[in-house]
Coordinates of C-alpha atoms in Angstrom, one line a residue:
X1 CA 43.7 -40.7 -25.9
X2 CA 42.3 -42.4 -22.9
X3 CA 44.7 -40.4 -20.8
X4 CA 42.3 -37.1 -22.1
X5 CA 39.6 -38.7 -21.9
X6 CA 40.2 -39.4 -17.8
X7 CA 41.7 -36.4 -17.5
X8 CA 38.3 -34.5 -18.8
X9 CA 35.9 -36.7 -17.3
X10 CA 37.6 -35.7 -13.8
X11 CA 37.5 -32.3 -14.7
X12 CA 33.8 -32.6 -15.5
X13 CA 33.3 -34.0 -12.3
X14 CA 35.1 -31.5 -10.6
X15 CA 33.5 -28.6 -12.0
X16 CA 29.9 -29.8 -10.9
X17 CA 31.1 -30.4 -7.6
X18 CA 32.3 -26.8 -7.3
X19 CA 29.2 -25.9 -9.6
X20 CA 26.7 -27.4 -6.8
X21 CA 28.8 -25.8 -4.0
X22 CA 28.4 -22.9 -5.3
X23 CA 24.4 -23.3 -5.7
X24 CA 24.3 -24.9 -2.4
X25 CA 26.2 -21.6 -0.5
X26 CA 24.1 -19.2 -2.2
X27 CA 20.8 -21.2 -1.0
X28 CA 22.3 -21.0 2.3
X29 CA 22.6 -17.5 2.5
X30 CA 20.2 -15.7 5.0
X31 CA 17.6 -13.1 4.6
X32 CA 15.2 -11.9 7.2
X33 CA 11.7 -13.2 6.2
X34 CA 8.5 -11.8 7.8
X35 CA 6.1 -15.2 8.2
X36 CA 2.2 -15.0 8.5
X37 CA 0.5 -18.4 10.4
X38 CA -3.1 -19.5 10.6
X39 CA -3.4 -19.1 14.4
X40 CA -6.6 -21.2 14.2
X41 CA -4.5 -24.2 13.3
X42 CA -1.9 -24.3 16.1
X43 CA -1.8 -27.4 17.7
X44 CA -3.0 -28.1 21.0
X45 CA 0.0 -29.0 23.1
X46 CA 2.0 -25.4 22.2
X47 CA 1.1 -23.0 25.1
X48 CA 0.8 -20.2 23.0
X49 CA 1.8 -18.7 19.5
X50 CA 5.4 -17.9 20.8
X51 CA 6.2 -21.8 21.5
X52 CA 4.2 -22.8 18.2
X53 CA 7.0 -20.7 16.4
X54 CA 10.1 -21.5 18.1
X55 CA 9.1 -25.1 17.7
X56 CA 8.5 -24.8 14.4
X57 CA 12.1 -23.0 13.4
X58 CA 13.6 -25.7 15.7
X59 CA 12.5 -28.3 13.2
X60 CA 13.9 -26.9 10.3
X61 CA 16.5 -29.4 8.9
X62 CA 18.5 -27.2 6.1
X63 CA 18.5 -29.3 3.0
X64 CA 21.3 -27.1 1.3
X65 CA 24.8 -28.6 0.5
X66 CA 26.8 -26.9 2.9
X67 CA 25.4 -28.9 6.0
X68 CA 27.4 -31.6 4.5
X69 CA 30.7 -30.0 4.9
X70 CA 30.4 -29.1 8.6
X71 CA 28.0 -26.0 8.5
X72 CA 24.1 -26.4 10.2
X73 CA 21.4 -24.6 10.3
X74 CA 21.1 -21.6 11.9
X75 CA 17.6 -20.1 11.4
X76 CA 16.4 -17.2 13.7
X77 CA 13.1 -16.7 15.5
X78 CA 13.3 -12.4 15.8
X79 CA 9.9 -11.3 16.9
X80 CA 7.2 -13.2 17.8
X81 CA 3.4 -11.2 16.5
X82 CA 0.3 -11.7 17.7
X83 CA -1.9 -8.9 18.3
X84 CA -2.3 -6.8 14.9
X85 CA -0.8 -9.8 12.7
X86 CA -0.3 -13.4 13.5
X87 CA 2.9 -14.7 12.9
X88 CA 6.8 -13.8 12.9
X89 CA 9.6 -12.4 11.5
X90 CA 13.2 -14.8 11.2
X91 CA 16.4 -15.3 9.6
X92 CA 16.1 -18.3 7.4
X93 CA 18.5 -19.3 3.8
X94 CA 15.8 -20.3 0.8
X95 CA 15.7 -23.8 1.7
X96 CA 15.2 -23.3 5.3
X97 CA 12.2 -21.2 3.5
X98 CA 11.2 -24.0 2.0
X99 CA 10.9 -26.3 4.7
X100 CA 9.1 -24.3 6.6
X101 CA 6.1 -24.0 3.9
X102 CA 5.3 -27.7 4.7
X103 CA 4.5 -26.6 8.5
X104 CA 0.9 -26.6 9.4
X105 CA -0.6 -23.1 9.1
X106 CA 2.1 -21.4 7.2
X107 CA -0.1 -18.8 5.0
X108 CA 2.8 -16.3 3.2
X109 CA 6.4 -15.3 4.0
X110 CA 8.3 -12.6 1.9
X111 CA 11.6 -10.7 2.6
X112 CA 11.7 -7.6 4.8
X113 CA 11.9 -4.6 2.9
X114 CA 13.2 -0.9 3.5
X115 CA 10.2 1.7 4.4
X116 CA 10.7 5.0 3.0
X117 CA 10.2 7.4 6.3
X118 CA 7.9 10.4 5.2
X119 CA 8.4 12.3 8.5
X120 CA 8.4 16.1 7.8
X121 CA 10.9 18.7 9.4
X122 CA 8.7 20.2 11.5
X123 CA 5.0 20.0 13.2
X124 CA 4.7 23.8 13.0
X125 CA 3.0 23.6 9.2
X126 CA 0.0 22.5 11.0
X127 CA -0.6 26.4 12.4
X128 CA -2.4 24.9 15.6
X129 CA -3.6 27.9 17.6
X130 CA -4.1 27.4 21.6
X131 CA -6.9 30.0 21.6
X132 CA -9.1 29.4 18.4
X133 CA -9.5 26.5 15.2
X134 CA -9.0 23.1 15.3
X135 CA -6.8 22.6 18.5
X136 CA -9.4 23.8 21.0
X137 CA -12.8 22.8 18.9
X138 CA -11.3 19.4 19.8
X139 CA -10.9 20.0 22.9
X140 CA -7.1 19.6 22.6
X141 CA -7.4 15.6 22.2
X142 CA -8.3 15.0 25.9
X143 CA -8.8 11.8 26.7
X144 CA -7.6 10.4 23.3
X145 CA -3.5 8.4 23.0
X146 CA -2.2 8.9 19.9
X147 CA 0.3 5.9 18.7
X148 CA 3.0 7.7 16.6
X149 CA 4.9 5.4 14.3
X150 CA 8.2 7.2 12.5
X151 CA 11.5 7.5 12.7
X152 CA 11.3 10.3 15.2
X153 CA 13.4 13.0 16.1
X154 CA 16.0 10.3 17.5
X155 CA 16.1 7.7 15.1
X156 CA 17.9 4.8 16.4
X157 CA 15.6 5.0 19.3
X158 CA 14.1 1.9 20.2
X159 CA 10.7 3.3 20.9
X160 CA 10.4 4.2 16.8
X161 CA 11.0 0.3 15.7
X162 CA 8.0 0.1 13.6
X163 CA 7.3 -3.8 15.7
X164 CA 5.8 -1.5 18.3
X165 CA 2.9 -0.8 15.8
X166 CA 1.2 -4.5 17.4
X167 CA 2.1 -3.1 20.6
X168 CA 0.0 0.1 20.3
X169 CA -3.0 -2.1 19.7
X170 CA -2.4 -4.4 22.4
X171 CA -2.2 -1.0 24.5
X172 CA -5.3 0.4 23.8
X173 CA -4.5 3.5 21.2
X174 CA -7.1 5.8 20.2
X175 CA -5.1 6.9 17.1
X176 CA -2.2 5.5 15.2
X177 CA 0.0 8.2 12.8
X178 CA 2.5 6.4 10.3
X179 CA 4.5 8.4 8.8
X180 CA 6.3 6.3 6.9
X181 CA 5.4 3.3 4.2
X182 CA 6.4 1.1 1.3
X183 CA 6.4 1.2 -2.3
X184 CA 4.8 -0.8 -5.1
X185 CA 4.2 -3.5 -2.6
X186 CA 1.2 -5.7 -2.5
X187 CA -1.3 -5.5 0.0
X188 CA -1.2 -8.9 1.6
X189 CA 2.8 -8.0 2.0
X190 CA 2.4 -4.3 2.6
X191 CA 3.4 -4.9 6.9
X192 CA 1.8 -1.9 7.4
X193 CA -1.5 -2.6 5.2
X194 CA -1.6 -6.2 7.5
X195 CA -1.2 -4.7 11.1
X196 CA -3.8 -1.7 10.2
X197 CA -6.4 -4.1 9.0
X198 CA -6.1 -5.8 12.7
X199 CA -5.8 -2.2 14.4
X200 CA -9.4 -1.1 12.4
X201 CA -11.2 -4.9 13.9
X202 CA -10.3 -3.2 17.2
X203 CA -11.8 0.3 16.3
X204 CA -8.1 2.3 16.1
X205 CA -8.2 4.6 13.8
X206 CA -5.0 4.6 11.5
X207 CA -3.7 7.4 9.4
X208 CA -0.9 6.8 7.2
X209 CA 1.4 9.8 5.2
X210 CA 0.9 9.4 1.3
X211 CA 4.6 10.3 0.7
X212 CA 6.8 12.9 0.1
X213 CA 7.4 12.5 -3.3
X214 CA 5.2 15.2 -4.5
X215 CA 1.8 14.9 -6.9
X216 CA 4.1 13.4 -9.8
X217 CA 5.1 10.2 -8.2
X218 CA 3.1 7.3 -6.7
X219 CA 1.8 7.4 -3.6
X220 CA 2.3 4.5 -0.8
X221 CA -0.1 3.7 2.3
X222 CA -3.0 3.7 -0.5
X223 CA -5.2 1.2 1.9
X224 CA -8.5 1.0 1.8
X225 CA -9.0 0.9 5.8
X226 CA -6.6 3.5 6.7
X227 CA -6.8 7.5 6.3
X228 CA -4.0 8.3 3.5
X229 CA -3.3 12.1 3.5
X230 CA -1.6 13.8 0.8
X231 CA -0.9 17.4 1.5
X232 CA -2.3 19.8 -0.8
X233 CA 0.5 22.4 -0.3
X234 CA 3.9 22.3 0.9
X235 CA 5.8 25.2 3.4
X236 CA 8.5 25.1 1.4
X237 CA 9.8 26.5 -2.3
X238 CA 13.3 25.9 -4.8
X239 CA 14.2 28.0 -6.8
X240 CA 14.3 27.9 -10.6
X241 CA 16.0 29.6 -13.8
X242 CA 13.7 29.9 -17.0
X243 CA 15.5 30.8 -20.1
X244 CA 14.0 32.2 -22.8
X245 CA 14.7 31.5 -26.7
X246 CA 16.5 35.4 -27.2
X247 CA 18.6 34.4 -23.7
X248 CA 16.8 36.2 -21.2
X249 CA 16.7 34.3 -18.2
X250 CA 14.1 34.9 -15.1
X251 CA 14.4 33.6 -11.7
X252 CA 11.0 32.1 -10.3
X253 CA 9.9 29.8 -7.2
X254 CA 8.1 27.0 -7.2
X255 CA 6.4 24.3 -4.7
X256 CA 7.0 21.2 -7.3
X257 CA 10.5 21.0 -8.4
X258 CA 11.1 19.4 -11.2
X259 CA 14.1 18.7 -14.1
X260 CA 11.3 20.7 -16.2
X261 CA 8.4 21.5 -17.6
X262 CA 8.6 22.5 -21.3
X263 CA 5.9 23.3 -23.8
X264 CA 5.5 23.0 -27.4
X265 CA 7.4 19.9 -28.1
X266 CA 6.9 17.9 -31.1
X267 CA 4.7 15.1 -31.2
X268 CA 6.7 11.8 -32.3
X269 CA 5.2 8.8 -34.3
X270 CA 7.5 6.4 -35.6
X271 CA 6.2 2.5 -36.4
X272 CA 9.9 1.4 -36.4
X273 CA 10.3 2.5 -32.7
X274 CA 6.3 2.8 -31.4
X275 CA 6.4 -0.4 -29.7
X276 CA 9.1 0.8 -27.2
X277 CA 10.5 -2.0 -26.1
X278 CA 14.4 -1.3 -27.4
X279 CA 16.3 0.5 -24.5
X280 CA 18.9 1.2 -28.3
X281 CA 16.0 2.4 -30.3
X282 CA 14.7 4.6 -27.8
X283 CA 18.1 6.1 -27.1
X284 CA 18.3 7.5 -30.5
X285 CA 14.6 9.2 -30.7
X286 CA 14.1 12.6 -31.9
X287 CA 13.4 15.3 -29.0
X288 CA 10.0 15.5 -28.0
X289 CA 7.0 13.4 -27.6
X290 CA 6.9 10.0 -28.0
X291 CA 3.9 7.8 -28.7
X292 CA 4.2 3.9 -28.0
X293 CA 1.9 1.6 -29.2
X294 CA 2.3 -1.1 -26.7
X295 CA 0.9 -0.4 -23.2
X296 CA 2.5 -3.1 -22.1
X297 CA 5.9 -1.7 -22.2
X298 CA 8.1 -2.4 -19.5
X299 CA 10.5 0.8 -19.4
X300 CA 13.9 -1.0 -18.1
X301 CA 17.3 -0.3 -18.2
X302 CA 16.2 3.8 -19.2
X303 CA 17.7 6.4 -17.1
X304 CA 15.2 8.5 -15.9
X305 CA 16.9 12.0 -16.6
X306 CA 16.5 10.5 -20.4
X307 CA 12.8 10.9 -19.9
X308 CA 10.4 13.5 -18.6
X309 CA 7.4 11.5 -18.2
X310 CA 5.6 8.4 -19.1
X311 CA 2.3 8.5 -19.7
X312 CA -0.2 5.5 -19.5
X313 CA -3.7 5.7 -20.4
X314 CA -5.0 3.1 -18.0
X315 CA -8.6 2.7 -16.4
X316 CA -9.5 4.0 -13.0
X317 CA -8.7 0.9 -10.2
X318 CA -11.3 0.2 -7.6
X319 CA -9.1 1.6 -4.8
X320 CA -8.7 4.7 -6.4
X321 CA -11.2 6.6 -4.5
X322 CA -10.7 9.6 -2.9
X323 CA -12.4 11.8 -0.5
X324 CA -10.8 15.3 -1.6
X325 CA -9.6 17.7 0.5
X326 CA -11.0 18.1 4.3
X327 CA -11.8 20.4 6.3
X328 CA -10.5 19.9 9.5
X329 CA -12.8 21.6 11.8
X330 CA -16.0 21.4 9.9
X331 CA -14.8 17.6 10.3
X332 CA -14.7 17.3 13.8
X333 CA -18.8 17.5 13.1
X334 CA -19.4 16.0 10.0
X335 CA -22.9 14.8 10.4
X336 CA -23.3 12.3 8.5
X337 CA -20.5 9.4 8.2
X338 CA -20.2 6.7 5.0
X339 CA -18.9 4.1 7.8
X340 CA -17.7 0.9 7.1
X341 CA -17.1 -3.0 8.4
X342 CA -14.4 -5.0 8.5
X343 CA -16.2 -7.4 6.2
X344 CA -17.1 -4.6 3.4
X345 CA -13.0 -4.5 3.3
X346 CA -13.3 -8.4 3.0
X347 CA -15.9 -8.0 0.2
X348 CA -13.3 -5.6 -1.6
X349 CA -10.4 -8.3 -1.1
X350 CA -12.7 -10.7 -2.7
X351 CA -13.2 -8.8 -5.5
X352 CA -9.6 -8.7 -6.3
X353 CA -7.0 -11.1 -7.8
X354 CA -5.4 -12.5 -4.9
X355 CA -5.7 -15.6 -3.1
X356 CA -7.6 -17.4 0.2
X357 CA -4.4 -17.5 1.5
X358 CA -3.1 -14.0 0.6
X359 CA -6.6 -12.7 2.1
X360 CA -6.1 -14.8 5.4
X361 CA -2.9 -13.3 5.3
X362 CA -4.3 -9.8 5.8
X363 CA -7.6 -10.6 7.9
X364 CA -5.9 -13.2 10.3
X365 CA -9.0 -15.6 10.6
X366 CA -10.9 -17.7 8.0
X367 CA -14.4 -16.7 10.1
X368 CA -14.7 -14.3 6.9
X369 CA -16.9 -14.7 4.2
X370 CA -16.1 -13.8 0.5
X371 CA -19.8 -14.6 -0.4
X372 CA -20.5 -11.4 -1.9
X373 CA -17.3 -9.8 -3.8
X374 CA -17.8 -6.1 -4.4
X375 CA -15.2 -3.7 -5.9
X376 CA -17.9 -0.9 -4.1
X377 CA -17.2 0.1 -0.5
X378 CA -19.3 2.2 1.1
X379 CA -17.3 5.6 0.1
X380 CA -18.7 9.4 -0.4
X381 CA -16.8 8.9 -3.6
X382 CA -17.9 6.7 -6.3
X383 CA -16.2 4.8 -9.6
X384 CA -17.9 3.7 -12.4
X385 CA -16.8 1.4 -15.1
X386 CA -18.3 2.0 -18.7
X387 CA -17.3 -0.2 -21.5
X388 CA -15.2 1.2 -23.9
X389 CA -16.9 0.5 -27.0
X390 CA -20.1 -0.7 -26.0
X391 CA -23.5 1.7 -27.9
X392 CA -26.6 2.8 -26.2
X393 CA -27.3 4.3 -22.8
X394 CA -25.0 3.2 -19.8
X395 CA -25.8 3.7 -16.4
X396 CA -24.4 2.5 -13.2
X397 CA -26.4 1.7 -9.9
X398 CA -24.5 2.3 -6.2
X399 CA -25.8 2.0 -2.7
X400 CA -24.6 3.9 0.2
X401 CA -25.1 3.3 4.1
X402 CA -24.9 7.0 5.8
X403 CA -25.1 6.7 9.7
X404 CA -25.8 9.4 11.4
X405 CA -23.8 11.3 14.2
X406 CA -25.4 14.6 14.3
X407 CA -28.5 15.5 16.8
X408 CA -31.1 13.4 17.0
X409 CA -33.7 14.8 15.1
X410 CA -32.1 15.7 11.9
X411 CA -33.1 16.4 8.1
X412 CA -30.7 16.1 5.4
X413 CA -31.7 17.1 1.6
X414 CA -29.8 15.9 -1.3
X415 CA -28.2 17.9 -3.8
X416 CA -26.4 17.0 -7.2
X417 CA -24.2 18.4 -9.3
X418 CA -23.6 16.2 -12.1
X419 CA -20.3 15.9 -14.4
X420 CA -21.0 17.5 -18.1
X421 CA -22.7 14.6 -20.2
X422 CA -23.9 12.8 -17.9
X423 CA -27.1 12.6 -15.7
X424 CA -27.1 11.7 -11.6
X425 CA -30.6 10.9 -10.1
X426 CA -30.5 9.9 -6.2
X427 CA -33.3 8.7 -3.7
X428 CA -34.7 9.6 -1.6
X429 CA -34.0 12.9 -1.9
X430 CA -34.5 13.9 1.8
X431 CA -33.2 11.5 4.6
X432 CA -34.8 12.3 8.2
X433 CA -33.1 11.1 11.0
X434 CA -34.8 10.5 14.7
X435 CA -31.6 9.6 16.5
X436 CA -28.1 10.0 16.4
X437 CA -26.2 6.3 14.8
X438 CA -29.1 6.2 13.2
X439 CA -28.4 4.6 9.2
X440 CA -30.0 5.0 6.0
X441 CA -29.7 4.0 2.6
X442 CA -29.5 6.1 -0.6
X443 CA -29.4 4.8 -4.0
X444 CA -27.9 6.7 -6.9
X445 CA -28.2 6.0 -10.8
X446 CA -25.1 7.3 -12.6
X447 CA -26.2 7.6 -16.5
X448 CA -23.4 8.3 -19.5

């Protein structure tokens, strides 16, 4: 019996040793990590960010298990930023991670991500014209670089690493085009939501693609400091077969393909399954429309072909303001701008539920002041929050600075269309203008 009892306590033992091996190898593994630092905080004796850096992965002891077997650290200094972002991207296991949280200035790190590269076939959709339209009324761009940031017509092509995007800035780029951008990320780790904030303190302007994913599907590159175009057609068409219910079938084009669009379904209410939180319940659910009761359902483990849509009935976020579709050559004299400063952005991060660190994170510099929070930039578009429930008249008050950029002496008059059941009112009603940059101030009462 005490033979067993040895027997199984060396077993134990055995098996925990392998157990923590096992946790200690996968801690060990390396990822590439893209690192953000306080550059305010660097201490004196570095020379500059790029010896702060090294110096800093140098110190790194790996804490994992494996160093005990033989194996050291072998974390990775990559690129070194310092222009549009402060920081640097490096190959580091989880512990290694770790460690490197205690160093002073570490803001955020998080794991490099794929982009999803937007770049379209061809540059002919834009119909430029050498003789009239946009291409001449602009002067065809003289005197204005363009930084283009894609994958490019050569793809492994140094010159289309998306690390140049610092470089651009650095360089002294009018204009910076992205064509390509991540999904469902987070501002303060959206790479190219970081670097563009830094670009737009240094007066580049940044336009970024929306995606390609057509007007079902989320966009990407929805920044608030950046110009996000969507396109509001597309130069190509798929063909489709509709069948009719006595079997005659018609073929059609269309711009949004799609698994299908069908009408008249039934509408589905069931109490059993209405909380829609059973991948098996949900499986089994009669053809048709389904109505959940929890909009808090996360939809995992579904395949999408199972379903044609989800719908959410959310409300409208602060960022979600858009400026329609432009006109390209009545835009090259608009004249009159909603501009805005890098601290309105600030006062917009403030508003929202991330932290000092994530906001540092994104502005590079603590100089900032979150003071004064507003969920309200200085847009031609506005949003208005109403309570759902709440009786009586509501109204909501907005302010807009509008600088002007036509001729000097200039007279604007104001005029409203208002949506059906509700009432707009705006002063003053005519702004006069004596000089161009000239800015005034007009207030608006939104009434439900």
């Amino acid at each position: 019996m005490g033979m067993v009892l040895n027997d199984g306590v060396a077993l134990l033992q055995l098996a925990l040793v392998l157990s923590s091996l096992y946790v200690g190898l996968l801690s060990a593994e390396r990822s590439t990590y893209i690192v953000h630092m306080d550059k305010s905080l660097m201490p004196k004796p570095f020379t500059g960010p790029h010896h702060w850096y090294s110096s800093a992965i140098d110190s790194i002891k790996s804490t994992n298990p494996t160093a005990s077997i033989g194996q050291k650290s072998t974390a990775k200094l990559l690129y070194t930023y310092d222009s549009a972002l402060h920081g640097f991207s490096a190959v580091l296991s989880e512990d290694e991670l770790e460690d490197l949280k205690e160093s002073p200035g570490f803001l955020s790190a998080y794991g490099d991500r794929q982009v999803t590269v937007d770049t379209t076939h061809t540059t002919d959709f834009l119909s430029l014209d050498p003789a009239t339209g946009l291409w001449p009324a602009s002067n065809y761009g003289r005197d204005v670089i363009i930084g283009v940031v894609d994958s490019g017509v050569w793809p492994e092509s140094k010159s289309f690493d998306d690390r140049w995007m610092t470089e651009a800035v650095a360089d002294g780029v009018d204009v910076i085009s992205i064509s390509m951008g991540f999904d469902f990320v987070p501002l303060h780790e959206d790479p190219i939501a970081i670097a563009s904030f830094g670009a737009m303190e240094k007066g580049v302007f940044v336009s970024t693609s929306a995606g390609n994913r057509a007007f079902r599907r989320p966009l990407h590159n929805g920044i608030p400091w950046v110009l996000t175009v969507a396109a509001g057609s597309v130069d190509r068409s798929f063909a489709g077969t509709l069948t009719l219910g006595n079997g005659v079938t018609i073929i059609g084009w269309t711009t949004f393909p799609a698994s299908g669009f069908i009408k008249n379904l039934p509408l589905n209410y069931n109490k059993t399954i209405s909380p829609c939180n059973s991948t098996e319940l949900l499986s089994k659910a009669p053809y048709g429309i389904l109505i959940c009761d929890d909009y808090q359902t996360r939809f995992t483990g579904i395949d999408e072909s199972d379903i044609l849509a989800v719908i959410t009935v959310d409300t409208a976020m602060p960022t979600a303001m858009g400026a329609g579709h432009v006109d390209p050559n009545r835009a090259l004299d608009p004249g009159l701008i909603y501009d805005a400063t890098p601290q309105d952005y600030v006062n917009l991060l403030c508003s929202m539920n991330i932290t000092q660190n994530q906001i540092m994170t994104i502005t590079r510099s603590s100089s900032y002041s979150c003071s004064n929070p507003s969920s309200d930039l200085n847009y031609p578009s506005f949003i208005a929050f109403y309570h759902e429930f709440k009786e009586g008249v509501l109204v909501q008050k907005f302010e807009r600075t509008v600088t002007n950029v036509g001729p000097g002496a200039t007279k604007y008059n104001v005029k409203v269309k208002a949506p059906k059941g509700s009432v707009i009112t705006v002063s003053p009603k005519t702004l006069v203008f004596g000089k161009m940059h000239e800015k005034k101030k007009l207030h608006s009462h939104h009434t439900l």
